[in-house]
Coordinates of C-alpha atoms and ligand atoms in Angstrom, one line a residue:
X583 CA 0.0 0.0 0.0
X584 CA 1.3 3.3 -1.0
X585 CA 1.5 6.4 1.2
X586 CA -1.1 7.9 -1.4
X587 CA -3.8 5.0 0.1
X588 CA -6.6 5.6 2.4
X589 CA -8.4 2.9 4.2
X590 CA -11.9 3.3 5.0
X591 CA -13.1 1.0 7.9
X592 CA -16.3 -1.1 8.4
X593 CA -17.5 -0.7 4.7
X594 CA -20.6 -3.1 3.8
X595 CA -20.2 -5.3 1.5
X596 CA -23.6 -6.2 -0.4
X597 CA -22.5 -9.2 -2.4
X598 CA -24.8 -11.1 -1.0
X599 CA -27.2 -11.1 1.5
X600 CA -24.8 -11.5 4.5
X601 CA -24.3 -7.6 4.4
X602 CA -20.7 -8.3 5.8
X603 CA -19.7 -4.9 7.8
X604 CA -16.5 -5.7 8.5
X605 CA -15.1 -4.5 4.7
X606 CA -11.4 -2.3 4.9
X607 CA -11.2 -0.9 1.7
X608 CA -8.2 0.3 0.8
X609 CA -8.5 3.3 -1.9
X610 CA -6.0 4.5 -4.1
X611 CA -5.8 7.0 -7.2
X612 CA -9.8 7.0 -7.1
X613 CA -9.8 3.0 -7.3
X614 CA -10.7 0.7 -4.7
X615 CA -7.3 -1.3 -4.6
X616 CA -8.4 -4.0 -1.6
X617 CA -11.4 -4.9 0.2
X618 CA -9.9 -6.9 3.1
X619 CA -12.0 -9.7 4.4
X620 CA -14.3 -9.8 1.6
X621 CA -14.7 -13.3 0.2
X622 CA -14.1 -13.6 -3.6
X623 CA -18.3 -13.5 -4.3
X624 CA -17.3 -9.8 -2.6
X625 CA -14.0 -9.0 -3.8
X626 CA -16.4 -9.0 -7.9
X627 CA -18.6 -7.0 -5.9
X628 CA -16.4 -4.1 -4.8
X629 CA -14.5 -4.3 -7.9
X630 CA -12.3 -1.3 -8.3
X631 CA -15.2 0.9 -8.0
X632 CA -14.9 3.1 -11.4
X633 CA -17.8 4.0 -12.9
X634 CA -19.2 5.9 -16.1
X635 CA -20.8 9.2 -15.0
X636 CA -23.0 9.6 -18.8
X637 CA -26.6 10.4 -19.6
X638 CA -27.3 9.4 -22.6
X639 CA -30.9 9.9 -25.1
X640 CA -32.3 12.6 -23.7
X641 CA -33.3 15.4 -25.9
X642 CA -30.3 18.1 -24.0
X643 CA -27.7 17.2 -22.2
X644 CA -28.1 19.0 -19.3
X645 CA -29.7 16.2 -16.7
X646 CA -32.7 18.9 -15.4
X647 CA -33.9 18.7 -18.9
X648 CA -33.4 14.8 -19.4
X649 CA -35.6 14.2 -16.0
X650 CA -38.2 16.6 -17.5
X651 CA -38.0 14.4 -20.8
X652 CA -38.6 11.4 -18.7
X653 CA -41.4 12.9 -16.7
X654 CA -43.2 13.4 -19.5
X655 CA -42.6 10.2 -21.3
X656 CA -43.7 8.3 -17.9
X657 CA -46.5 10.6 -17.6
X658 CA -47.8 9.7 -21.3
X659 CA -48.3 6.0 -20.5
X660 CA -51.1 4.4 -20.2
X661 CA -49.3 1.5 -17.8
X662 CA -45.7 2.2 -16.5
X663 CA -44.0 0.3 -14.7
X664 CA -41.5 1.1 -11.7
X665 CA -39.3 -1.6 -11.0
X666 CA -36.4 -1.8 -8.5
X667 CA -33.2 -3.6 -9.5
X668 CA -30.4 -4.4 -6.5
X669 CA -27.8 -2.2 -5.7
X670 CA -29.9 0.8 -4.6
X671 CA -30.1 2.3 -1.2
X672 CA -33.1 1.8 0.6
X673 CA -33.6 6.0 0.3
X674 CA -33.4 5.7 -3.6
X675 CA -36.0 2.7 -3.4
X676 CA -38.3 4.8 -1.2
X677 CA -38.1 7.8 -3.5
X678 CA -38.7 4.8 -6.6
X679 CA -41.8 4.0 -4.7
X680 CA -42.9 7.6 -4.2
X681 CA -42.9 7.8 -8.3
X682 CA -44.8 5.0 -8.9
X683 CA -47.6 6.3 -7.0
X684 CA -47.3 9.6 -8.1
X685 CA -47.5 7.9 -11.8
X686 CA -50.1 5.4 -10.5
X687 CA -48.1 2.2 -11.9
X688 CA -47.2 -0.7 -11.4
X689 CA -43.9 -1.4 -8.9
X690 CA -42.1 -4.3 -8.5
X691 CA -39.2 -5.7 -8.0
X692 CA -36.8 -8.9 -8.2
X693 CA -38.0 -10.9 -5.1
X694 CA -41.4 -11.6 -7.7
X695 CA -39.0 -13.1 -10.2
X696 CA -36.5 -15.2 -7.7
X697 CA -38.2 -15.5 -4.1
X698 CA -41.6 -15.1 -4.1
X699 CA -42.6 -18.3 -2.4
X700 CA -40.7 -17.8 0.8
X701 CA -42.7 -14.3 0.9
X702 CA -46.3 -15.9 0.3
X703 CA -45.8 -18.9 2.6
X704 CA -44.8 -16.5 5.1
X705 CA -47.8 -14.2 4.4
X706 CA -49.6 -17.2 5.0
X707 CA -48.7 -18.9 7.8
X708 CA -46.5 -16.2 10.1
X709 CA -42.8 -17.1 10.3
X710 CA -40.3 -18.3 13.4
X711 CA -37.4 -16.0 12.2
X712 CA -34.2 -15.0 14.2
X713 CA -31.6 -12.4 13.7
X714 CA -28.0 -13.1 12.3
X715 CA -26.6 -12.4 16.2
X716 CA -29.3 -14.7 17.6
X717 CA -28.3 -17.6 15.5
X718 CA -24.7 -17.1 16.2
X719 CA -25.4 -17.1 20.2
X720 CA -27.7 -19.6 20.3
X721 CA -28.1 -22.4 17.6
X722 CA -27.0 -25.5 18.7
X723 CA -28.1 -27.8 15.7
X724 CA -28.2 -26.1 12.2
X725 CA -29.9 -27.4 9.4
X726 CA -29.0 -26.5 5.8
X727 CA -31.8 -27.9 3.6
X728 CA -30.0 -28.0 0.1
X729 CA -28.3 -25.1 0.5
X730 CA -24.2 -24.9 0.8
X731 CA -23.6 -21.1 1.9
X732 CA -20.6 -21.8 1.0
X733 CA -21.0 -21.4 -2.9
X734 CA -23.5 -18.4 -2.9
X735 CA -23.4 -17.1 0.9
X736 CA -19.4 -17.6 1.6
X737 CA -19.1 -15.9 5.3
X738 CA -22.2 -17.0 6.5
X739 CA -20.5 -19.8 8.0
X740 CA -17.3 -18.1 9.4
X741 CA -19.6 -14.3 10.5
X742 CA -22.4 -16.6 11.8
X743 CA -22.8 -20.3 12.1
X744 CA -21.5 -23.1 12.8
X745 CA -18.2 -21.8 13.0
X746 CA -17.9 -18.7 15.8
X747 CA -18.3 -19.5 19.3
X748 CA -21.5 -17.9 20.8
X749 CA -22.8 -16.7 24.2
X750 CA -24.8 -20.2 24.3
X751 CA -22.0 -22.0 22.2
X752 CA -18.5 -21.1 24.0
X753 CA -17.0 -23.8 22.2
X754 CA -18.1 -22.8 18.5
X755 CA -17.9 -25.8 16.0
X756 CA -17.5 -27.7 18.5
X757 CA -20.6 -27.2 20.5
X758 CA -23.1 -27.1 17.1
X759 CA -24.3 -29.9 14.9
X760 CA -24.5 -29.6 11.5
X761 CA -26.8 -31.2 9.6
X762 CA -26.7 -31.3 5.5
X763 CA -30.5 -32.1 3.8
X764 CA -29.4 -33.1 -0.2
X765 CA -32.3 -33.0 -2.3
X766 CA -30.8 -34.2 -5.6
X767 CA -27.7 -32.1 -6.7
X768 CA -28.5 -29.3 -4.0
X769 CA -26.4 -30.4 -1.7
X770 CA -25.7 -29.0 1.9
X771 CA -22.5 -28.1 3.0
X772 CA -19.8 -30.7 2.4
X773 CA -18.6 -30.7 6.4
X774 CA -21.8 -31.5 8.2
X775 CA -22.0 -34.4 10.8
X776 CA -24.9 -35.9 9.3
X777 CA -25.9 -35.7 6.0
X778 CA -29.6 -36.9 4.8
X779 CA -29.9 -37.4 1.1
X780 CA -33.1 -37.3 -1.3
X781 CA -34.4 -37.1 -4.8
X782 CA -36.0 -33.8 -5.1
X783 CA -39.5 -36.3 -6.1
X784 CA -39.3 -37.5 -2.4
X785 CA -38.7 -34.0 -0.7
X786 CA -42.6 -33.2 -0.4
X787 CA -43.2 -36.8 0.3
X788 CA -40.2 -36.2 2.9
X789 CA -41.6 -33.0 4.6
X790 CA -45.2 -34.1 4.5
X791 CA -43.8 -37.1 6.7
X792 CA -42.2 -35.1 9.0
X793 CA -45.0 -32.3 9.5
X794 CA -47.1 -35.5 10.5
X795 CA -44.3 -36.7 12.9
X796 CA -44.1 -33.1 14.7
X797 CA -47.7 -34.0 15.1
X798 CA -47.7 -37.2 16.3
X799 CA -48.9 -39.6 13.4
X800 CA -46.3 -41.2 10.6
X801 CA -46.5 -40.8 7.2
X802 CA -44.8 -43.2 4.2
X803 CA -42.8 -45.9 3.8
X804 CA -40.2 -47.1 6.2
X805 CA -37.1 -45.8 4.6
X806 CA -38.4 -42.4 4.5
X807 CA -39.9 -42.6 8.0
X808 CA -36.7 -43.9 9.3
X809 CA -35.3 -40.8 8.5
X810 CA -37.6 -38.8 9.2
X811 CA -37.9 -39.7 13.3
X812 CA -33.7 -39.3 12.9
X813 CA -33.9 -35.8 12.0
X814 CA -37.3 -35.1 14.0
X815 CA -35.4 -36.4 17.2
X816 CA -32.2 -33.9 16.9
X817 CA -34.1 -31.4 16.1
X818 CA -36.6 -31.6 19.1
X819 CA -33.3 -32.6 21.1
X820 CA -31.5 -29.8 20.7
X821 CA -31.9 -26.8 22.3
X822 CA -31.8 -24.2 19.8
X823 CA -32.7 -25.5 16.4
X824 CA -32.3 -23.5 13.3
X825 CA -33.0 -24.3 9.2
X826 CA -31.0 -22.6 6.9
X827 CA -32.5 -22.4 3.4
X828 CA -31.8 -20.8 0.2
X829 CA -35.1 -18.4 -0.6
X830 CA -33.6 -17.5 -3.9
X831 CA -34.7 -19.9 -6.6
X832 CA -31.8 -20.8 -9.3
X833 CA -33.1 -20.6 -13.0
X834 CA -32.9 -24.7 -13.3
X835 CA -34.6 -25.9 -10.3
X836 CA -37.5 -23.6 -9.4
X837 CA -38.0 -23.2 -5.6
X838 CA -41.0 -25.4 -5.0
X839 CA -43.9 -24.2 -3.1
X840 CA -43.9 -26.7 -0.3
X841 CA -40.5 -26.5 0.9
X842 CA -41.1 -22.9 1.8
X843 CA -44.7 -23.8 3.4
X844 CA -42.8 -27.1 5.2
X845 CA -39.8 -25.2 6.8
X846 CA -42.1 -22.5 7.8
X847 CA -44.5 -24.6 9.8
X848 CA -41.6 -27.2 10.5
X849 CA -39.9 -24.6 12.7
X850 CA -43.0 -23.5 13.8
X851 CA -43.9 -26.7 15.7
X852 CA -40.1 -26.6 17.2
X853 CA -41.2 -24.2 19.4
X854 CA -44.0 -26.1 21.0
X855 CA -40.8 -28.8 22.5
X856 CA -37.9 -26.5 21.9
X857 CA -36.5 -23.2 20.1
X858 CA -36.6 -22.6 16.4
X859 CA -36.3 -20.9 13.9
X860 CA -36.1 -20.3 10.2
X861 CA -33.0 -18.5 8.5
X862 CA -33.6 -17.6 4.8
X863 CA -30.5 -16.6 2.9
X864 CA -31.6 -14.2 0.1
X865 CA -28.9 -12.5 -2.7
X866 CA -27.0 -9.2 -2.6
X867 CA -27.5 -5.7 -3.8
X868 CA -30.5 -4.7 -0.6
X869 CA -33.3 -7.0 -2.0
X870 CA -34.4 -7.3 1.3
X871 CA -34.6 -3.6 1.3
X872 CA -36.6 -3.5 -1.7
X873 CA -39.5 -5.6 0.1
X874 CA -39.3 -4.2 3.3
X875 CA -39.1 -0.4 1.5
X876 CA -42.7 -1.5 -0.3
X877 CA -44.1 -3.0 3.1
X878 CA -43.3 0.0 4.8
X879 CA -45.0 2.7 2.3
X880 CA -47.6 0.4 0.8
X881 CA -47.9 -2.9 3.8
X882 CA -47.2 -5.0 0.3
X883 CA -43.3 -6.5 -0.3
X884 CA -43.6 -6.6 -4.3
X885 CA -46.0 -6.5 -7.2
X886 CA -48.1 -3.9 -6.4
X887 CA -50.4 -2.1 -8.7
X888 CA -50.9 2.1 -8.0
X889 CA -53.4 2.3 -11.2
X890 CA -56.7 2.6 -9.1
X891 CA -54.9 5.2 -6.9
X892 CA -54.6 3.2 -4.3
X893 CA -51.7 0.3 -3.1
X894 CA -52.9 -3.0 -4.2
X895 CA -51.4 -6.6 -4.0
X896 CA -51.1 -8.8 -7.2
X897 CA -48.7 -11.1 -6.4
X898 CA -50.6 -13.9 -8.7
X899 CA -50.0 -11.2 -11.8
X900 CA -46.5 -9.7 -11.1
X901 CA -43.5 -8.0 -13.9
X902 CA -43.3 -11.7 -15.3
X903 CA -46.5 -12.0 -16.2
X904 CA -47.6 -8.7 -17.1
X905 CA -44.5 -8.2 -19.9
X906 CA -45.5 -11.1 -21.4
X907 CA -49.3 -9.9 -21.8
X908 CA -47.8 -6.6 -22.7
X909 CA -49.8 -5.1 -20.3
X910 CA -46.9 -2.6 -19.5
X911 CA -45.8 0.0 -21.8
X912 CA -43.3 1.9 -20.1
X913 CA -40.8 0.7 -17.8
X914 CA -38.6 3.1 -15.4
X915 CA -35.9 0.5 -14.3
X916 CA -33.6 2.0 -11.0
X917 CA -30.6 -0.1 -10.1
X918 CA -28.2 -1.9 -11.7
X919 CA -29.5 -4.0 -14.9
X920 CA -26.7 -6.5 -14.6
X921 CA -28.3 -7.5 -11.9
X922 CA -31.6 -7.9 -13.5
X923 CA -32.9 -11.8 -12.9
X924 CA -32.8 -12.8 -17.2
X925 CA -36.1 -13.5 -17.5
X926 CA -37.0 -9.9 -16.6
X927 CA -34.4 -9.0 -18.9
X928 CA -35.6 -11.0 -21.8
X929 CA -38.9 -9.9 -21.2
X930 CA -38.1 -6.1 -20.8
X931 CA -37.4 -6.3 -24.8
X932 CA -39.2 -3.9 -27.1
X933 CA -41.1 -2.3 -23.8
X934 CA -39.8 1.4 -23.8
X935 CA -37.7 2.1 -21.0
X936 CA -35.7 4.4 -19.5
X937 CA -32.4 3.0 -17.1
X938 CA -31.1 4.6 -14.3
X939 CA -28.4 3.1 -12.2
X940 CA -24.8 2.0 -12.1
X941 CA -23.4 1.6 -15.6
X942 CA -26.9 2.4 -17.7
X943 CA -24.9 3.8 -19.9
X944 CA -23.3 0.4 -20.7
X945 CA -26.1 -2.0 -19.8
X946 CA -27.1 -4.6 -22.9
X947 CA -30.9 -3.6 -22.0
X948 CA -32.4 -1.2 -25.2
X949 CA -33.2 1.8 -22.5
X950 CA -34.3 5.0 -24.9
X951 CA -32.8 7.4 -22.0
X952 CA -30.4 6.1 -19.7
X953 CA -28.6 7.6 -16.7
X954 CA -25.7 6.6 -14.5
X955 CA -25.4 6.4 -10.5
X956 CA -23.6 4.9 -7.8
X957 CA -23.9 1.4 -5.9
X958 CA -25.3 1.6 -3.0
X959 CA -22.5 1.2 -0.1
X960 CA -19.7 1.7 -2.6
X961 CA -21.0 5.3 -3.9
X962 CA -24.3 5.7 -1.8
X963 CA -24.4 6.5 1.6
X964 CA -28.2 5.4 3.1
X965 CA -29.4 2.5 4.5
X966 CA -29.7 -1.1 3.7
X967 CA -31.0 -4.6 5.1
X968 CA -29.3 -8.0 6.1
X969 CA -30.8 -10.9 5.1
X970 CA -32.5 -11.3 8.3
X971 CA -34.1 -7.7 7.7
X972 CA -31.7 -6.1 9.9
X973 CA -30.9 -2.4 8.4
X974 CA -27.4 -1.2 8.5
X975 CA -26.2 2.1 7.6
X976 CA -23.6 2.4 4.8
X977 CA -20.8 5.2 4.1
X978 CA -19.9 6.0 0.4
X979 CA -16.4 4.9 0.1
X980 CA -16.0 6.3 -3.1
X981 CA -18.0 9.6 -4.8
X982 CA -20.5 8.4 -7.2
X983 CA -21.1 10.0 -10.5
X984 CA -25.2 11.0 -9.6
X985 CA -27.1 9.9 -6.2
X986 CA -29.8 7.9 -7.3
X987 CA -31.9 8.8 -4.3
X988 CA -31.8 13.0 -5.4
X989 CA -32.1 11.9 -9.1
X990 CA -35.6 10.6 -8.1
X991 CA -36.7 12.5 -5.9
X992 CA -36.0 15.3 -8.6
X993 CA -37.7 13.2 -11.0
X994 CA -40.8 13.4 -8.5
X995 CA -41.0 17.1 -8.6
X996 CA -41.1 17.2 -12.4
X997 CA -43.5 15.2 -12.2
X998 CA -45.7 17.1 -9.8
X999 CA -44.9 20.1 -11.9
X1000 CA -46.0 18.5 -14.8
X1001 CA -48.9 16.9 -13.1
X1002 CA -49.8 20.9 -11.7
X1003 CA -49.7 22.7 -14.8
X1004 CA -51.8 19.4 -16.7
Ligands
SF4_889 S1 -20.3 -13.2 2.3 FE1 -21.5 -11.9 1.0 S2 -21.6 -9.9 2.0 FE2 -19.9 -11.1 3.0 S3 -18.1 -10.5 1.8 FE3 -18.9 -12.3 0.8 S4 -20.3 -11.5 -0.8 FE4 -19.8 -9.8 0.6

């Protein structure tokens, strides 16, 4: 490191939904040169933090005139759509949301493509969840149902279980049992003491079985029932039990309905012999944010529809489903499009929209007017939320070209001009 260098302490690293805070990055010439204790999934996340600063397709060049231009093209739709890519601060997602209800569209954003069904089973049936800290104090027998943190969550197992000793776990490792749940090629992780394989055909046979077990009656065959009372019997053995699954969906196996539904109500019924609770990993860039921005200002997490003037829930008829009806004919996309889940971006084609985020200018999605920002955390200061919904505060470690959070909140105002002088 050069004299020239600065380090800037306790950055957060949104990479994934772990939300490490524990990021040095070490600046130098304008470039981020290190981010120590970042895990490789982080160290592509940081990058070296350079960034376009262009607006391109608007009419002038001068950015109040381009936000004019794109109040009035989102004004002249019939039904717009506001959707919230990752990598924003939960501020710029807020003043997103404020937008779409000033436009009375349609906002969404990527937990209806990748994660609905942990959200809907949760909606339905309440959830036993538990912070990071909690699990990391307490959980004595972890449970990773086909899920290995270790590809798409790296730290989770070093930052918060099994590895760190806890208040309830002095010993760390050593006081935890890890248990791995296979369901065909998603595997858990590749250390655990006990390892329980299926086919992804048995797993709803498999959790039926064991919801009946928690309830005293037995359900299928013997082989399946055999280990069914195995896990059944360390989980209601131990004294803090917690399941660790993966909420995001990959494109190949979609996440199937009853596994959320299962774990939800498995670690429900914990609690009436023991403690626990469910721990569901989600991907970077503040998605939780996103869901808990559109709770907050709406009460919905996603897919919800301003055009009566009023918030309402259409979870059943989200971005997805709406492109492909072409029921949406302008689309203001916030946040970074490389981030974009590919169906969205496949299904964004020949819809006119308008990009704003971190490197629109370079983004392989046909925006008519597009606009570059910061990351949130690396060039947006603000707020954003852990996987467990826990919001930390981040510090801009580098100066970002625009803040996405004024931009829109600008954006606003033209449109309330606009709307005034109608
Ligand atoms: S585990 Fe996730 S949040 Fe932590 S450094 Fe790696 S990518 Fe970043």
């Amino acid at each position: 490191m050069s004299g020239s260098a600065r380090i800037v302490e306790n950055a957060v690293c949104l990479g994934c939904g772990c939300a490490c805070d524990d990021i040095a990055v070490v600046i130098e010439g304008g470039r981020i040169v290190e981010a120590r204790n970042a895990c490789p999934l982080g160290l592509r996340w940081f990058g070296d933090g350079s960034l376009p600063g262009a607006v391109l397709g608007g009419r002038s060049a001068a950015i109040e005139d381009v936000i004019g231009e794109i109040a009035e093209l989102l004004r002249s739709a019939r039904s717009p759509l506001v959707y919230l890519a990752p990598d924003l601060t939960s501020e710029a997602q807020r003043a997103a949301v404020a937008v779409a209800d000033q436009l009375h569209a349609f906002v969404d954003g990527v937990t209806s493509a990748t994660a609905p069904e942990g959200i809907l089973a949760a909606q339905r049936r309440g959830r036993a969840s538990a912070t990071l800290g909690e699990i990391r104090n307490r959980a004595d027998v972890l449970v990773f149902w086909a899920v290995d943190p270790a590809l798409s969550y790296p730290r989770f197992q070093s930052r918060y279980a099994p590895n760190p000793r806890g208040v309830h776990v002095p010993n760390g490792r050593a006081d935890r049992t890890v248990i791995a749940v296979d369901v065909g090629t998603q595997r858990g992780p590749d250390d655990a003491d006990v390892r329980i394989q299926m086919t992804p055909e048995e797993e709803q046979l498999f959790l039926a079985s064991l919801r009946a077990y928690q309830a005293g009656r037995t359900l299928g065959g013997a082989p399946i029932v055999a280990r069914v009372i195995d896990l059944a019997t360390r989980l209601n053995r131990a004294k803090y039990a917690v399941i660790v699954t993966d909420a995001e969906s990959a494109p190949s196996s979609p996440a199937p309905t009853m596994r959320a539904d299962s774990l939800i109500a498995l670690t429900q019924s914990l609690n009436a012999t023991t403690r626990g609770s469910l721990c569901t990993l989600r991907a970077g860039g503040n998605r939780n944010g996103a869901d808990m921005v559109l709770t907050w200002q709406t009460g919905f997490p996603m897919a919800v529809d301003f055009s009566r003037g009023a918030p309402k829930y259409t979870p059943e008829d989200a971005t997805l489903a709406r492109l492909a009806r072409g029921a949406i004919d302008a689309v203001l996309l916030v946040g970074a499009t490389a981030a974009l889940p590919s169906a969205v971006a496949s299904a964004l084609l020949g819809v006119r929209t308008i990009a704003i985020g971190p490197r629109a200018s370079e983004s392989a999605i046909d925006a008519s007017i597009r606009i570059d920002t910061g990351v949130a955390s690396i060039h947006e200061s603000g707020i954003a939320f852990r996987t467990d919904d826990i919001p930390l505060p981040l510090h801009a470690v580098l100066p970002t070209p625009r803040d996405t959070a004024s931009l829109l909140k600008a954006l606003g105002t033209a449109i309330a001009v606009q709307q005034g002088a109608a």
